[in-house]
mmCIF file of C-alpha atoms in Angstrom:
data_model
loop_
_atom_site.group_PDB
_atom_site.id
_atom_site.type_symbol
_atom_site.label_atom_id
_atom_site.label_comp_id
_atom_site.label_asym_id
_atom_site.label_seq_id
_atom_site.Cartn_x
_atom_site.Cartn_y
_atom_site.Cartn_z
ATOM 1 C CA UNK A 77 12.962 -18.410 -66.250
ATOM 2 C CA UNK A 78 10.879 -15.434 -67.119
ATOM 3 C CA UNK A 79 10.098 -15.608 -70.842
ATOM 4 C CA UNK A 80 8.233 -12.900 -72.701
ATOM 5 C CA UNK A 81 6.824 -14.562 -75.817
ATOM 6 C CA UNK A 82 4.880 -12.188 -78.017
ATOM 7 C CA UNK A 83 4.215 -12.282 -81.749
ATOM 8 C CA UNK A 84 3.781 -9.069 -83.647
ATOM 9 C CA UNK A 85 2.374 -9.287 -87.150
ATOM 10 C CA UNK A 86 -0.309 -7.399 -89.048
ATOM 11 C CA UNK A 87 -3.178 -6.505 -86.734
ATOM 12 C CA UNK A 88 -1.211 -7.334 -83.552
ATOM 13 C CA UNK A 89 0.707 -4.125 -82.897
ATOM 14 C CA UNK A 90 -1.779 -3.060 -80.216
ATOM 15 C CA UNK A 91 -1.383 -6.324 -78.341
ATOM 16 C CA UNK A 92 2.396 -5.997 -78.599
ATOM 17 C CA UNK A 93 2.275 -2.490 -77.131
ATOM 18 C CA UNK A 94 0.129 -3.675 -74.226
ATOM 19 C CA UNK A 95 2.459 -6.610 -73.541
ATOM 20 C CA UNK A 96 5.506 -4.328 -73.647
ATOM 21 C CA UNK A 97 3.857 -1.855 -71.277
ATOM 22 C CA UNK A 98 2.984 -4.597 -68.806
ATOM 23 C CA UNK A 99 6.487 -6.036 -69.014
ATOM 24 C CA UNK A 100 7.935 -2.583 -68.281
ATOM 25 C CA UNK A 101 5.732 -2.174 -65.219
ATOM 26 C CA UNK A 102 6.647 -5.644 -63.971
ATOM 27 C CA UNK A 103 10.335 -4.899 -64.454
ATOM 28 C CA UNK A 104 10.100 -1.696 -62.442
ATOM 29 C CA UNK A 105 8.511 -3.627 -59.585
ATOM 30 C CA UNK A 106 11.222 -6.286 -59.791
ATOM 31 C CA UNK A 107 13.985 -3.676 -59.744
ATOM 32 C CA UNK A 108 12.555 -2.086 -56.618
ATOM 33 C CA UNK A 109 12.391 -5.494 -54.932
ATOM 34 C CA UNK A 110 15.957 -6.286 -56.010
ATOM 35 C CA UNK A 111 17.263 -3.061 -54.464
ATOM 36 C CA UNK A 112 15.357 -3.772 -51.280
ATOM 37 C CA UNK A 113 16.532 -7.381 -51.029
ATOM 38 C CA UNK A 114 20.049 -7.526 -52.551
ATOM 39 C CA UNK A 115 21.661 -10.905 -53.134
ATOM 40 C CA UNK A 116 23.988 -12.529 -50.633
ATOM 41 C CA UNK A 117 26.738 -13.654 -53.014
ATOM 42 C CA UNK A 118 28.142 -16.254 -50.596
ATOM 43 C CA UNK A 119 24.712 -17.807 -50.089
ATOM 44 C CA UNK A 120 24.036 -17.638 -53.848
ATOM 45 C CA UNK A 121 27.276 -19.493 -54.648
ATOM 46 C CA UNK A 122 26.403 -22.132 -52.051
ATOM 47 C CA UNK A 123 23.028 -22.684 -53.732
ATOM 48 C CA UNK A 124 24.670 -22.925 -57.159
ATOM 49 C CA UNK A 125 27.220 -25.501 -56.014
ATOM 50 C CA UNK A 126 24.496 -27.484 -54.261
ATOM 51 C CA UNK A 127 22.508 -27.618 -57.506
ATOM 52 C CA UNK A 128 25.607 -28.903 -59.305
ATOM 53 C CA UNK A 129 25.554 -31.986 -57.068
ATOM 54 C CA UNK A 130 22.544 -33.233 -59.047
ATOM 55 C CA UNK A 131 23.615 -35.831 -61.589
ATOM 56 C CA UNK A 132 21.006 -34.720 -64.124
ATOM 57 C CA UNK A 133 22.359 -31.169 -64.184
ATOM 58 C CA UNK A 134 25.994 -32.292 -64.145
ATOM 59 C CA UNK A 135 25.401 -34.500 -67.204
ATOM 60 C CA UNK A 136 23.993 -31.566 -69.188
ATOM 61 C CA UNK A 137 26.247 -28.858 -67.763
ATOM 62 C CA UNK A 138 28.699 -28.534 -70.649
ATOM 63 C CA UNK A 139 28.451 -28.621 -74.419
ATOM 64 C CA UNK A 140 31.106 -28.497 -77.121
ATOM 65 C CA UNK A 141 31.009 -26.219 -80.135
ATOM 66 C CA UNK A 142 33.046 -25.383 -83.194
ATOM 67 C CA UNK A 143 35.221 -22.230 -83.152
ATOM 68 C CA UNK A 144 37.622 -21.839 -86.031
ATOM 69 C CA UNK A 145 39.601 -25.042 -86.363
ATOM 70 C CA UNK A 146 39.041 -26.064 -82.739
ATOM 71 C CA UNK A 147 36.207 -27.658 -80.772
ATOM 72 C CA UNK A 148 35.905 -25.961 -77.401
ATOM 73 C CA UNK A 149 33.636 -26.444 -74.407
ATOM 74 C CA UNK A 150 31.354 -24.048 -72.536
ATOM 75 C CA UNK A 151 28.572 -23.940 -69.971
ATOM 76 C CA UNK A 152 25.275 -25.185 -71.401
ATOM 77 C CA UNK A 153 21.996 -23.265 -71.344
ATOM 78 C CA UNK A 154 20.761 -25.569 -68.562
ATOM 79 C CA UNK A 155 23.720 -24.707 -66.339
ATOM 80 C CA UNK A 156 23.462 -21.003 -67.232
ATOM 81 C CA UNK A 157 19.774 -20.990 -66.260
ATOM 82 C CA UNK A 158 20.507 -22.732 -62.963
ATOM 83 C CA UNK A 159 23.283 -20.272 -62.125
ATOM 84 C CA UNK A 160 21.060 -17.278 -62.939
ATOM 85 C CA UNK A 161 18.129 -18.610 -60.911
ATOM 86 C CA UNK A 162 20.306 -19.218 -57.853
ATOM 87 C CA UNK A 163 22.319 -16.010 -58.298
ATOM 88 C CA UNK A 164 19.028 -14.185 -57.810
ATOM 89 C CA UNK A 165 17.538 -10.872 -58.939
ATOM 90 C CA UNK A 166 17.900 -11.935 -62.576
ATOM 91 C CA UNK A 167 15.438 -11.695 -65.438
ATOM 92 C CA UNK A 168 16.189 -13.573 -68.659
ATOM 93 C CA UNK A 169 14.487 -15.161 -71.647
ATOM 94 C CA UNK A 170 13.546 -14.281 -75.210
ATOM 95 C CA UNK A 171 10.845 -12.360 -77.042
ATOM 96 C CA UNK A 172 9.483 -12.730 -80.567
ATOM 97 C CA UNK A 173 9.450 -9.137 -81.808
ATOM 98 C CA UNK A 174 7.956 -9.756 -85.235
ATOM 99 C CA UNK A 175 6.891 -12.784 -87.251
ATOM 100 C CA UNK A 176 6.173 -13.344 -90.931
ATOM 101 C CA UNK A 177 5.575 -16.481 -92.936
ATOM 102 C CA UNK A 178 9.280 -16.828 -93.717
ATOM 103 C CA UNK A 179 11.022 -15.841 -90.479
ATOM 104 C CA UNK A 180 10.762 -14.472 -86.952
ATOM 105 C CA UNK A 181 12.683 -11.564 -85.467
ATOM 106 C CA UNK A 182 13.728 -12.573 -81.965
ATOM 107 C CA UNK A 183 15.397 -10.864 -79.023
ATOM 108 C CA UNK A 184 17.262 -12.787 -76.310
ATOM 109 C CA UNK A 185 18.056 -10.951 -73.099
ATOM 110 C CA UNK A 186 19.453 -11.175 -69.586
ATOM 111 C CA UNK A 187 19.021 -8.464 -66.961
ATOM 112 C CA UNK A 188 20.620 -8.163 -63.537
ATOM 113 C CA UNK A 189 17.855 -6.233 -61.783
ATOM 114 C CA UNK A 190 20.110 -5.352 -58.871
ATOM 115 C CA UNK A 191 22.898 -3.672 -60.875
ATOM 116 C CA UNK A 192 20.722 -2.803 -63.894
ATOM 117 C CA UNK A 193 23.241 -4.549 -66.154
ATOM 118 C CA UNK A 194 21.572 -5.729 -69.362
ATOM 119 C CA UNK A 195 22.562 -7.773 -72.390
ATOM 120 C CA UNK A 196 20.397 -8.173 -75.489
ATOM 121 C CA UNK A 197 20.852 -9.972 -78.799
ATOM 122 C CA UNK A 198 18.433 -9.487 -81.710
ATOM 123 C CA UNK A 199 18.507 -11.995 -84.561
ATOM 124 C CA UNK A 200 16.339 -13.524 -87.327
ATOM 125 C CA UNK A 201 15.190 -17.160 -87.254
ATOM 126 C CA UNK A 202 14.258 -18.655 -90.619
ATOM 127 C CA UNK A 203 11.187 -20.888 -90.795
ATOM 128 C CA UNK A 204 12.871 -22.872 -93.574
ATOM 129 C CA UNK A 205 13.771 -26.481 -92.691
ATOM 130 C CA UNK A 206 16.701 -27.757 -94.757
ATOM 131 C CA UNK A 207 17.906 -31.361 -95.115
ATOM 132 C CA UNK A 208 20.503 -32.937 -97.418
ATOM 133 C CA UNK A 209 17.856 -33.800 -99.999
ATOM 134 C CA UNK A 210 15.159 -31.136 -99.703
ATOM 135 C CA UNK A 211 13.865 -28.027 -97.960
ATOM 136 C CA UNK A 212 10.436 -26.745 -96.987
ATOM 137 C CA UNK A 213 8.784 -23.885 -95.149
ATOM 138 C CA UNK A 214 7.418 -24.712 -91.712
ATOM 139 C CA UNK A 215 3.663 -24.187 -91.306
ATOM 140 C CA UNK A 216 2.861 -25.841 -87.978
ATOM 141 C CA UNK A 217 2.926 -23.180 -85.195
ATOM 142 C CA UNK A 218 4.404 -25.716 -82.795
ATOM 143 C CA UNK A 219 7.288 -26.521 -85.150
ATOM 144 C CA UNK A 220 7.928 -22.814 -85.674
ATOM 145 C CA UNK A 221 7.944 -22.172 -81.924
ATOM 146 C CA UNK A 222 10.360 -25.057 -81.291
ATOM 147 C CA UNK A 223 12.670 -23.782 -84.036
ATOM 148 C CA UNK A 224 12.625 -20.289 -82.540
ATOM 149 C CA UNK A 225 13.125 -21.583 -78.987
ATOM 150 C CA UNK A 226 16.081 -23.742 -80.002
ATOM 151 C CA UNK A 227 17.748 -20.842 -81.785
ATOM 152 C CA UNK A 228 17.030 -18.492 -78.875
ATOM 153 C CA UNK A 229 18.432 -20.839 -76.220
ATOM 154 C CA UNK A 230 22.034 -20.311 -77.317
ATOM 155 C CA UNK A 231 21.609 -16.516 -77.336
ATOM 156 C CA UNK A 232 19.954 -16.516 -73.906
ATOM 157 C CA UNK A 233 22.890 -18.557 -72.627
ATOM 158 C CA UNK A 234 25.359 -16.018 -74.065
ATOM 159 C CA UNK A 235 23.458 -13.126 -72.466
ATOM 160 C CA UNK A 236 23.383 -14.797 -69.039
ATOM 161 C CA UNK A 237 27.063 -15.721 -69.089
ATOM 162 C CA UNK A 238 28.045 -12.198 -70.099
ATOM 163 C CA UNK A 239 26.534 -10.911 -66.830
ATOM 164 C CA UNK A 240 27.332 -13.640 -64.280
ATOM 165 C CA UNK A 241 30.913 -13.302 -62.893
ATOM 166 C CA UNK A 242 33.280 -15.693 -64.624
ATOM 167 C CA UNK A 243 34.647 -17.198 -61.410
ATOM 168 C CA UNK A 244 31.101 -18.212 -60.402
ATOM 169 C CA UNK A 245 30.651 -20.040 -63.717
ATOM 170 C CA UNK A 246 34.064 -21.726 -63.357
ATOM 171 C CA UNK A 247 33.183 -22.910 -59.851
ATOM 172 C CA UNK A 248 29.898 -24.380 -61.110
ATOM 173 C CA UNK A 249 31.657 -26.213 -63.947
ATOM 174 C CA UNK A 250 34.217 -27.662 -61.533
ATOM 175 C CA UNK A 251 31.433 -28.816 -59.190
ATOM 176 C CA UNK A 252 29.650 -30.557 -62.061
ATOM 177 C CA UNK A 253 32.888 -32.341 -62.968
ATOM 178 C CA UNK A 254 33.214 -33.620 -59.401
ATOM 179 C CA UNK A 255 29.619 -34.826 -59.435
ATOM 180 C CA UNK A 256 30.092 -36.799 -62.639
ATOM 181 C CA UNK A 257 33.167 -38.471 -61.199
ATOM 182 C CA UNK A 258 31.456 -39.405 -57.934
ATOM 183 C CA UNK A 259 27.821 -40.316 -58.553
ATOM 184 C CA UNK A 260 27.599 -42.120 -61.880
ATOM 185 C CA UNK A 261 26.447 -45.236 -60.056
ATOM 186 C CA UNK A 262 28.422 -47.489 -62.445
ATOM 187 C CA UNK A 263 31.986 -48.666 -62.597
ATOM 188 C CA UNK A 264 34.220 -47.474 -65.427
ATOM 189 C CA UNK A 265 33.846 -50.519 -67.754
ATOM 190 C CA UNK A 266 30.035 -50.182 -67.638
ATOM 191 C CA UNK A 267 30.216 -46.473 -68.366
ATOM 192 C CA UNK A 268 32.570 -47.104 -71.291
ATOM 193 C CA UNK A 269 30.174 -49.696 -72.696
ATOM 194 C CA UNK A 270 27.237 -47.287 -72.374
ATOM 195 C CA UNK A 271 29.223 -44.560 -74.113
ATOM 196 C CA UNK A 272 30.229 -46.830 -76.997
ATOM 197 C CA UNK A 273 26.608 -47.897 -77.469
ATOM 198 C CA UNK A 274 25.352 -44.290 -77.496
ATOM 199 C CA UNK A 275 27.865 -43.229 -80.147
ATOM 200 C CA UNK A 276 27.183 -46.444 -82.049
ATOM 201 C CA UNK A 277 23.569 -45.354 -82.474
ATOM 202 C CA UNK A 278 24.956 -42.317 -84.340
ATOM 203 C CA UNK A 279 27.113 -44.543 -86.547
ATOM 204 C CA UNK A 280 30.320 -43.564 -84.715
ATOM 205 C CA UNK A 281 32.684 -46.466 -84.109
ATOM 206 C CA UNK A 282 34.966 -47.226 -81.123
ATOM 207 C CA UNK A 283 37.939 -46.713 -83.461
ATOM 208 C CA UNK A 284 36.775 -43.158 -84.188
ATOM 209 C CA UNK A 285 36.396 -42.514 -80.445
ATOM 210 C CA UNK A 286 39.951 -43.782 -79.921
ATOM 211 C CA UNK A 287 41.160 -41.340 -82.583
ATOM 212 C CA UNK A 288 39.293 -38.528 -80.834
ATOM 213 C CA UNK A 289 40.796 -39.361 -77.432
ATOM 214 C CA UNK A 290 44.215 -40.349 -78.804
ATOM 215 C CA UNK A 291 43.976 -43.291 -76.405
ATOM 216 C CA UNK A 292 43.197 -46.994 -76.946
ATOM 217 C CA UNK A 293 39.920 -48.185 -75.451
ATOM 218 C CA UNK A 294 41.667 -50.272 -72.777
ATOM 219 C CA UNK A 295 43.248 -47.103 -71.361
ATOM 220 C CA UNK A 296 40.233 -44.777 -71.337
ATOM 221 C CA UNK A 297 39.836 -42.859 -68.065
ATOM 222 C CA UNK A 298 36.793 -41.653 -66.157
ATOM 223 C CA UNK A 299 37.572 -38.054 -67.128
ATOM 224 C CA UNK A 300 37.700 -38.995 -70.812
ATOM 225 C CA UNK A 301 34.333 -40.740 -70.552
ATOM 226 C CA UNK A 302 32.857 -37.576 -68.990
ATOM 227 C CA UNK A 303 34.311 -35.461 -71.816
ATOM 228 C CA UNK A 304 32.913 -37.805 -74.467
ATOM 229 C CA UNK A 305 29.533 -37.728 -72.750
ATOM 230 C CA UNK A 306 29.494 -33.967 -73.185
ATOM 231 C CA UNK A 307 30.414 -34.316 -76.835
ATOM 232 C CA UNK A 308 27.603 -36.838 -77.300
ATOM 233 C CA UNK A 309 25.051 -34.409 -75.818
ATOM 234 C CA UNK A 310 26.304 -31.638 -78.097
ATOM 235 C CA UNK A 311 25.872 -33.873 -81.155
ATOM 236 C CA UNK A 312 22.508 -35.200 -80.022
ATOM 237 C CA UNK A 313 21.095 -31.744 -79.278
ATOM 238 C CA UNK A 314 22.397 -30.175 -82.496
ATOM 239 C CA UNK A 315 24.917 -27.737 -80.994
ATOM 240 C CA UNK A 316 27.644 -29.529 -82.915
ATOM 241 C CA UNK A 317 27.484 -31.322 -86.259
ATOM 242 C CA UNK A 318 29.211 -34.639 -86.782
ATOM 243 C CA UNK A 319 31.248 -33.324 -89.700
ATOM 244 C CA UNK A 320 32.608 -30.587 -87.418
ATOM 245 C CA UNK A 321 34.446 -33.261 -85.401
ATOM 246 C CA UNK A 322 37.361 -34.329 -87.649
ATOM 247 C CA UNK A 323 37.673 -37.815 -86.149
ATOM 248 C CA UNK A 324 33.988 -38.530 -86.775
ATOM 249 C CA UNK A 325 34.003 -37.631 -90.488
ATOM 250 C CA UNK A 326 33.671 -40.687 -92.718
ATOM 251 C CA UNK A 327 36.414 -41.003 -95.358
ATOM 252 C CA UNK A 328 33.912 -40.594 -98.212
ATOM 253 C CA UNK A 329 32.295 -37.489 -96.682
ATOM 254 C CA UNK A 330 33.422 -33.956 -97.480
ATOM 255 C CA UNK A 331 33.526 -31.826 -94.275
ATOM 256 C CA UNK A 332 31.454 -28.645 -94.213
ATOM 257 C CA UNK A 333 34.631 -26.555 -93.917
ATOM 258 C CA UNK A 334 35.802 -27.902 -97.302
ATOM 259 C CA UNK A 335 32.512 -27.612 -99.197
#
């Protein structure tokens, strides 16, 4: 991943201009190299599918997110990065265009240097941390950077996936599914127990999982365990909120959609 991280506030405009100029020169060099050494799409797909044989990538390959009244799945930022790196002649990342005490202006981008196809998304990231009981403005530079990076990751993913051919992404997702079914290293009862324990740490009960799967625990399949593992990662990493999953909403909790 080739990230350009630059902060532009009072007194830093000169540094920003220098960084932009250098980035432009680097990009020109990369474009020339990409034209000289174009990608072999067959070899690139082979590399992508080989990467999807790794259990660590397969586990993090998909995340679920809320869209309207449905929860749908998509390729995660980790899978998108892996596809872009193996597809070759790609430049992607994010840049902090401007930063104040209250928020940062950020640009996420992906660039196919070979075809000169580009996608960019510019968006603000608030430095305000909000909980159920209070809110405060972030002061620690590290906390601000992590907040910006987390917000940028989803936009970088969207930029990458808007450039990579859809059939390549579908093939990678299918390969990750096969990997999860083959190399878990545990039999199904052990995997079910692990899954129940992970959700239990979030306060989610086996009964709620049964409601989600519309299947009693005794009949859960390997594919359902894989799907629930993806949902767990989405909840753990903050892509999805618990109250956005209807089956996981406690009876005495008002869902966000009804507030």
